[in-house]
Tab-separated table of C-alpha atoms in Angstrom:
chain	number	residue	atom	x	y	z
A	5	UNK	CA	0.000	0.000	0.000
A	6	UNK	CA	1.277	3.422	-0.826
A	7	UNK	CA	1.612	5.962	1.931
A	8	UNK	CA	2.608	9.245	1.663
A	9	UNK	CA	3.385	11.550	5.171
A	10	UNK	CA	3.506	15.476	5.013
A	11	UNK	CA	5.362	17.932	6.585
A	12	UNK	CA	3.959	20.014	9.510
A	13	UNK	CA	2.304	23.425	9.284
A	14	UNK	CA	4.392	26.244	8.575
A	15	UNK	CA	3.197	30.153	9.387
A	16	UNK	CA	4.895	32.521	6.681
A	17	UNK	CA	5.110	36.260	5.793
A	18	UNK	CA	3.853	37.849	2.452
A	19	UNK	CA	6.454	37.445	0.240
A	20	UNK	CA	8.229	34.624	1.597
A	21	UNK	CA	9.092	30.949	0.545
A	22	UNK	CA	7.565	27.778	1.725
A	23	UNK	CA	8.974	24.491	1.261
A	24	UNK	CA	6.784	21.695	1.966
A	25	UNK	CA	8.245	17.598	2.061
A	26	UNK	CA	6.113	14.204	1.322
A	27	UNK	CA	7.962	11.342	2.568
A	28	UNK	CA	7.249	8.147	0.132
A	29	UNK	CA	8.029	4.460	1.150
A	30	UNK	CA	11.252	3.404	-1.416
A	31	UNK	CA	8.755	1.311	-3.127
A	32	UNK	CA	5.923	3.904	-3.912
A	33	UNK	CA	9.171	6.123	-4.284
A	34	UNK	CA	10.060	4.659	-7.841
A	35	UNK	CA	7.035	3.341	-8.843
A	36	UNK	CA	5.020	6.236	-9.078
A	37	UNK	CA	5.010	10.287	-10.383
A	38	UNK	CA	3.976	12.510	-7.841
A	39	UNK	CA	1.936	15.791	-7.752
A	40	UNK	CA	0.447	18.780	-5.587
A	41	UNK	CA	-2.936	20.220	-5.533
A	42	UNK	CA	-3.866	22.576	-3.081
A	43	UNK	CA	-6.954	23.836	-1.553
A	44	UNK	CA	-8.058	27.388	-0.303
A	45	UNK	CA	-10.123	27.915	2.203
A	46	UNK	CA	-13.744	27.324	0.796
A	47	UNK	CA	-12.272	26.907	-2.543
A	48	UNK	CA	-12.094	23.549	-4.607
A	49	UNK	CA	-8.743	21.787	-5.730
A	50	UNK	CA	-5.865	23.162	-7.632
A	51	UNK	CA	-3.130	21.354	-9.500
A	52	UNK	CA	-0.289	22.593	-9.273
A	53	UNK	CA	2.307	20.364	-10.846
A	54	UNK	CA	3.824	16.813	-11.112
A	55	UNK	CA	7.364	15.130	-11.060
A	56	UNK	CA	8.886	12.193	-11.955
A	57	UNK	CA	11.377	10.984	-8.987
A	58	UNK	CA	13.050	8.956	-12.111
A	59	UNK	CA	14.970	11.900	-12.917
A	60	UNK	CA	13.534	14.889	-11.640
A	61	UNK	CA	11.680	16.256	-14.510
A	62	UNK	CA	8.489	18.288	-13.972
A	63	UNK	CA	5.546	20.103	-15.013
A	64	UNK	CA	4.116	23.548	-13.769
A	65	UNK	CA	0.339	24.444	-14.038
A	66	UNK	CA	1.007	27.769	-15.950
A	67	UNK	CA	-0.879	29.536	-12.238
A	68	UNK	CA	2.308	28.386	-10.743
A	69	UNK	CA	4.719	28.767	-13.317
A	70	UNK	CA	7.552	30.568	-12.520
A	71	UNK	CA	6.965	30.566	-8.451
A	72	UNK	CA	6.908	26.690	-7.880
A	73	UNK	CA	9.651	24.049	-7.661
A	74	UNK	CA	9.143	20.643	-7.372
A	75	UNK	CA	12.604	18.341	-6.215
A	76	UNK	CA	13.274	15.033	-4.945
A	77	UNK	CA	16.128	13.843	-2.664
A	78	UNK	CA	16.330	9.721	-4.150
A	79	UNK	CA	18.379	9.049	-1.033
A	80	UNK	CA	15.622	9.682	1.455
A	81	UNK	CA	12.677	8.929	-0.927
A	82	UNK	CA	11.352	12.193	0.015
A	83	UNK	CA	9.566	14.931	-2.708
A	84	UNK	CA	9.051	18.559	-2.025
A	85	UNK	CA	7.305	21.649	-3.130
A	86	UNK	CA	8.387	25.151	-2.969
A	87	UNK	CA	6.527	28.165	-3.486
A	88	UNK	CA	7.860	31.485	-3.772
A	89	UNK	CA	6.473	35.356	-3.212
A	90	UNK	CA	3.630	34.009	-1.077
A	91	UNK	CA	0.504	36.307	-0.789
A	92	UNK	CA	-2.061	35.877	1.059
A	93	UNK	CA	-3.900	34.045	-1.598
A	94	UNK	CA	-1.254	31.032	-1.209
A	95	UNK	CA	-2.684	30.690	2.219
A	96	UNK	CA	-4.252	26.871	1.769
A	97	UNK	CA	-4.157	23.082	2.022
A	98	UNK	CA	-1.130	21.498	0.111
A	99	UNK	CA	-1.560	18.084	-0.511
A	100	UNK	CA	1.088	15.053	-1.841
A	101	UNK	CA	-0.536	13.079	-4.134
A	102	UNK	CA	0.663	9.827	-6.624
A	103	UNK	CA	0.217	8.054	-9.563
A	104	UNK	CA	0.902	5.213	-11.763
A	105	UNK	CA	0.710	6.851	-14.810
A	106	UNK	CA	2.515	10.185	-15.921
A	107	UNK	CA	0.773	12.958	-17.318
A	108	UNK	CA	-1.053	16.346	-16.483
A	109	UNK	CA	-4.049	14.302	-16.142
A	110	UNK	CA	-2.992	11.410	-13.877
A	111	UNK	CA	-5.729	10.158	-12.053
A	112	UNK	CA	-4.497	10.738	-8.471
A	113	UNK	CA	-4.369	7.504	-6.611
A	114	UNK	CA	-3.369	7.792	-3.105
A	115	UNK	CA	-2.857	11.313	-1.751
A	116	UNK	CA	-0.897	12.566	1.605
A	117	UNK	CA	-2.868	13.859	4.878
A	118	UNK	CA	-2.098	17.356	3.775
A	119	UNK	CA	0.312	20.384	5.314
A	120	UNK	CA	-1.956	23.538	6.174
A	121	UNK	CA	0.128	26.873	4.957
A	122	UNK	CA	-1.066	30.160	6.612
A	123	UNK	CA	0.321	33.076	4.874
B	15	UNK	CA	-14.196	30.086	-11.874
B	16	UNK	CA	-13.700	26.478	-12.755
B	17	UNK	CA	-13.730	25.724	-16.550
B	18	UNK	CA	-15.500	22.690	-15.256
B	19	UNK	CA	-19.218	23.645	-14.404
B	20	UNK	CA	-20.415	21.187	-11.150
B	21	UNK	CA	-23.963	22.083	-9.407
B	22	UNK	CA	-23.270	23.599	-5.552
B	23	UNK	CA	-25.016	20.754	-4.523
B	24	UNK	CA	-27.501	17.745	-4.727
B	25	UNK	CA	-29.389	15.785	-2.102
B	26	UNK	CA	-31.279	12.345	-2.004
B	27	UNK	CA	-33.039	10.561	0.797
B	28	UNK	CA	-30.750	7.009	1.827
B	29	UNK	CA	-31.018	4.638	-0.774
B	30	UNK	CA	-31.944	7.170	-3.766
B	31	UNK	CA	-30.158	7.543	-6.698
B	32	UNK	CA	-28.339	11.239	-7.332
B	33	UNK	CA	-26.393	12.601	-10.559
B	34	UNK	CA	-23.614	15.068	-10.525
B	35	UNK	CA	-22.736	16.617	-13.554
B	36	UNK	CA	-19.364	18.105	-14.787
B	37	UNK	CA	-19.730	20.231	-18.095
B	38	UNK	CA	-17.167	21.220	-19.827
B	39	UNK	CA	-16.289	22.617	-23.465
B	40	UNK	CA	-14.879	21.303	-26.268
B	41	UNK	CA	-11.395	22.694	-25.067
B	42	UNK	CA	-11.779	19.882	-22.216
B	43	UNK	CA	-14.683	17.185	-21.744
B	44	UNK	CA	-15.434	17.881	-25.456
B	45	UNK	CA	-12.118	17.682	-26.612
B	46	UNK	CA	-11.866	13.969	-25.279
B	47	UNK	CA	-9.798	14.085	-22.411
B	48	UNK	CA	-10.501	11.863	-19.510
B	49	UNK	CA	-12.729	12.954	-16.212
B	50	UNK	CA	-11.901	11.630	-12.874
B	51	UNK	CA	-14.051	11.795	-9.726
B	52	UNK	CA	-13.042	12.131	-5.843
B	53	UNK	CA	-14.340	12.151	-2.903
B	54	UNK	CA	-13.498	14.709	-0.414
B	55	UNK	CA	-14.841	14.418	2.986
B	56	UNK	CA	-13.555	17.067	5.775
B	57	UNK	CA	-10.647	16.804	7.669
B	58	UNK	CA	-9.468	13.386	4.954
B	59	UNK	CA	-7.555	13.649	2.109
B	60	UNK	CA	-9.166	13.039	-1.296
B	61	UNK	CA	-10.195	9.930	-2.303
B	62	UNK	CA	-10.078	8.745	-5.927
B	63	UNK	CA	-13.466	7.179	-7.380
B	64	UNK	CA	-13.383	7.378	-10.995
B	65	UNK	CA	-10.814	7.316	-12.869
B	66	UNK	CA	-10.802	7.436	-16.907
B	67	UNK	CA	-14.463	8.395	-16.977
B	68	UNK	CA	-15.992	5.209	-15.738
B	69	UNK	CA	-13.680	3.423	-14.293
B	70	UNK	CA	-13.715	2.514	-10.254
B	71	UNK	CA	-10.210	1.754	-8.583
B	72	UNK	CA	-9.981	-1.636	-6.602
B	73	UNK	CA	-12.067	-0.870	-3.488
B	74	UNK	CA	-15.060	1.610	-4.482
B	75	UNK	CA	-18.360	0.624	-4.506
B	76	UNK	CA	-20.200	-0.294	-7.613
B	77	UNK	CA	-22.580	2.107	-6.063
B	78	UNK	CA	-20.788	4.832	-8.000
B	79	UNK	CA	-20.331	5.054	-11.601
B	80	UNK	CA	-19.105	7.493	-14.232
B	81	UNK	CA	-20.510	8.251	-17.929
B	82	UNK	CA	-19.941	11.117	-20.540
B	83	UNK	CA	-21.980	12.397	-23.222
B	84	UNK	CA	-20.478	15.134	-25.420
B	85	UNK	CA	-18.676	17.858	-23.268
B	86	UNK	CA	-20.082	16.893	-20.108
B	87	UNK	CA	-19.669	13.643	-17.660
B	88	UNK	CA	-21.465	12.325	-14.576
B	89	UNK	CA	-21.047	10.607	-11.585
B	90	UNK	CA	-23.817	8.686	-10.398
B	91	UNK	CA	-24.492	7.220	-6.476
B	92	UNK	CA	-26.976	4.875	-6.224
B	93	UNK	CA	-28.524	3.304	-3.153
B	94	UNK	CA	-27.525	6.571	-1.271
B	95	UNK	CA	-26.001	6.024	2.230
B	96	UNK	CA	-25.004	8.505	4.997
B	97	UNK	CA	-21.201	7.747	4.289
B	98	UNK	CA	-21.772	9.204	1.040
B	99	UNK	CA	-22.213	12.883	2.451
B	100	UNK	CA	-19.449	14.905	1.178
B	101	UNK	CA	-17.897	16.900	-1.176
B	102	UNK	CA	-17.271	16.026	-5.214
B	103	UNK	CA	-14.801	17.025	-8.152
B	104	UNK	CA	-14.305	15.980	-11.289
B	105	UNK	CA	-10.863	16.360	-13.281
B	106	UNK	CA	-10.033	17.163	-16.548
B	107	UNK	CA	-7.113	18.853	-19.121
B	108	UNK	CA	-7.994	22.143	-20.743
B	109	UNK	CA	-6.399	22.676	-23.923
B	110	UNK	CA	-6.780	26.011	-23.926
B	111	UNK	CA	-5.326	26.808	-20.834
B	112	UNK	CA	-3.048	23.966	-21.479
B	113	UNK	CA	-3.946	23.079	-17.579
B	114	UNK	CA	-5.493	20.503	-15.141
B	115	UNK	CA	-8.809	21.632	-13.959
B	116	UNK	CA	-10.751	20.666	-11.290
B	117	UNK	CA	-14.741	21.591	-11.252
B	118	UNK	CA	-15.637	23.830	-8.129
B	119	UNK	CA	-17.337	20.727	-5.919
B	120	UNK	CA	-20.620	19.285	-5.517
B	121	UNK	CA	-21.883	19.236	-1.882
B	122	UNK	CA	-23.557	15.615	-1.233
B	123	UNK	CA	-26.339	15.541	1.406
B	124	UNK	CA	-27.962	12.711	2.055
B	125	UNK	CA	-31.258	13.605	3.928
């Protein structure tokens, strides 16, 4: 079964970074792609982007273009998401999320608990 | 403003049957991309339901299904039960925004 476990909350200031980690079981780690979608407060889902752990390529949702980074460390099976020149707006639900198959429109299998960032 | 049009919300007595719709354009739904469903209930994480239109992963119900006609899809529930109560999206690819879109939720209360 895959798992996926989140980082803790973080509090940041308009204009900041945040980096948030997903911690994958070696397995799930590189068998799958992985992706984040967020959630506003009230709001429905966003996707934001994906990467393969095979090699670190990624893909941006053009919202996030440009303010987003998506890495892997392959010796701790861990993924992370940064996002830059936070505004208020940013302030949301981040969620880990994997699948089997690559692509934009992966169906998202098994997703992480979520890591609540308050801007 | 979702590209993806989903009612606020539906509502069925336990054991009914209840549609949610997801219409889209022909720059998404229309276009032929796939639709996938979740499940989000508060305080979880998502849970896939549909994936590929009408396909359920290893574990859902067949209680819930998924069709598509055109630029729009569906998710059906039938046999409505209390566990079903929660919150909806569909999935899709816009072409035009060259972007995954999610439709804005559809509340589920089962009355």
């Amino acid at each position: 079964q895959v798992h996926l476990v989140q980082s803790g909350a973080e509090v940041k200031k308009p204009g900041a970074s945040v980096k948030v980690s997903c911690q994958a079981s070696r397995y799930t780690f590189t068998n799958y792609y992985f992706h984040w979608v967020r959630q506003a407060p009230g709001q429905g889902l966003e996707w934001m982007g994906i990467i393969n752990p095979n090699g670190g390529s990624t893909r941006y949702s053009p919202r996030f273009q440009g303010r987003v980074t998506m890495t892997r460390d392959t010796s701790t099976n861990m993924i992370y998401m940064e996002l830059s020149s936070l505004s208020f707006e940013d302030t949301a639900l981040y969620y880990c999320a994997s699948s089997s198959n690559y692509g934009d429109l992966a169906d998202l299998e098994i997703w992480g608990q979520g890591t609540v960032v308050t801007v | 403003q979702s590209v993806l049009t989903q009612p606020p919300s539906v509502s069925g007595a336990p054991g009914q049957r209840v549609t949610i719709s997801c219409t889209g354009s022909s720059s998404n739904i229309g276009a032929g991309y796939d639709v996938h469903w979740y499940q989000h209930l508060p305080g979880t994480a998502p849970k896939l339901l549909i994936y590929g239109i009408s396909n359920r992963p290893s574990g859902v119900p067949d209680r819930f299904s998924g069709s598509k006609s055109g630029a729009a899809a569906s998710l059906a529930i039938t046999g409505l039960q209390p566990e079903d109560e929660a919150d909806y999206y569909c999935q899709s690819y816009d072409r035009s925004l060259t972007d995954t879109v999610f439709g804005a939720g559809t509340k589920v209360t089962v009355l």
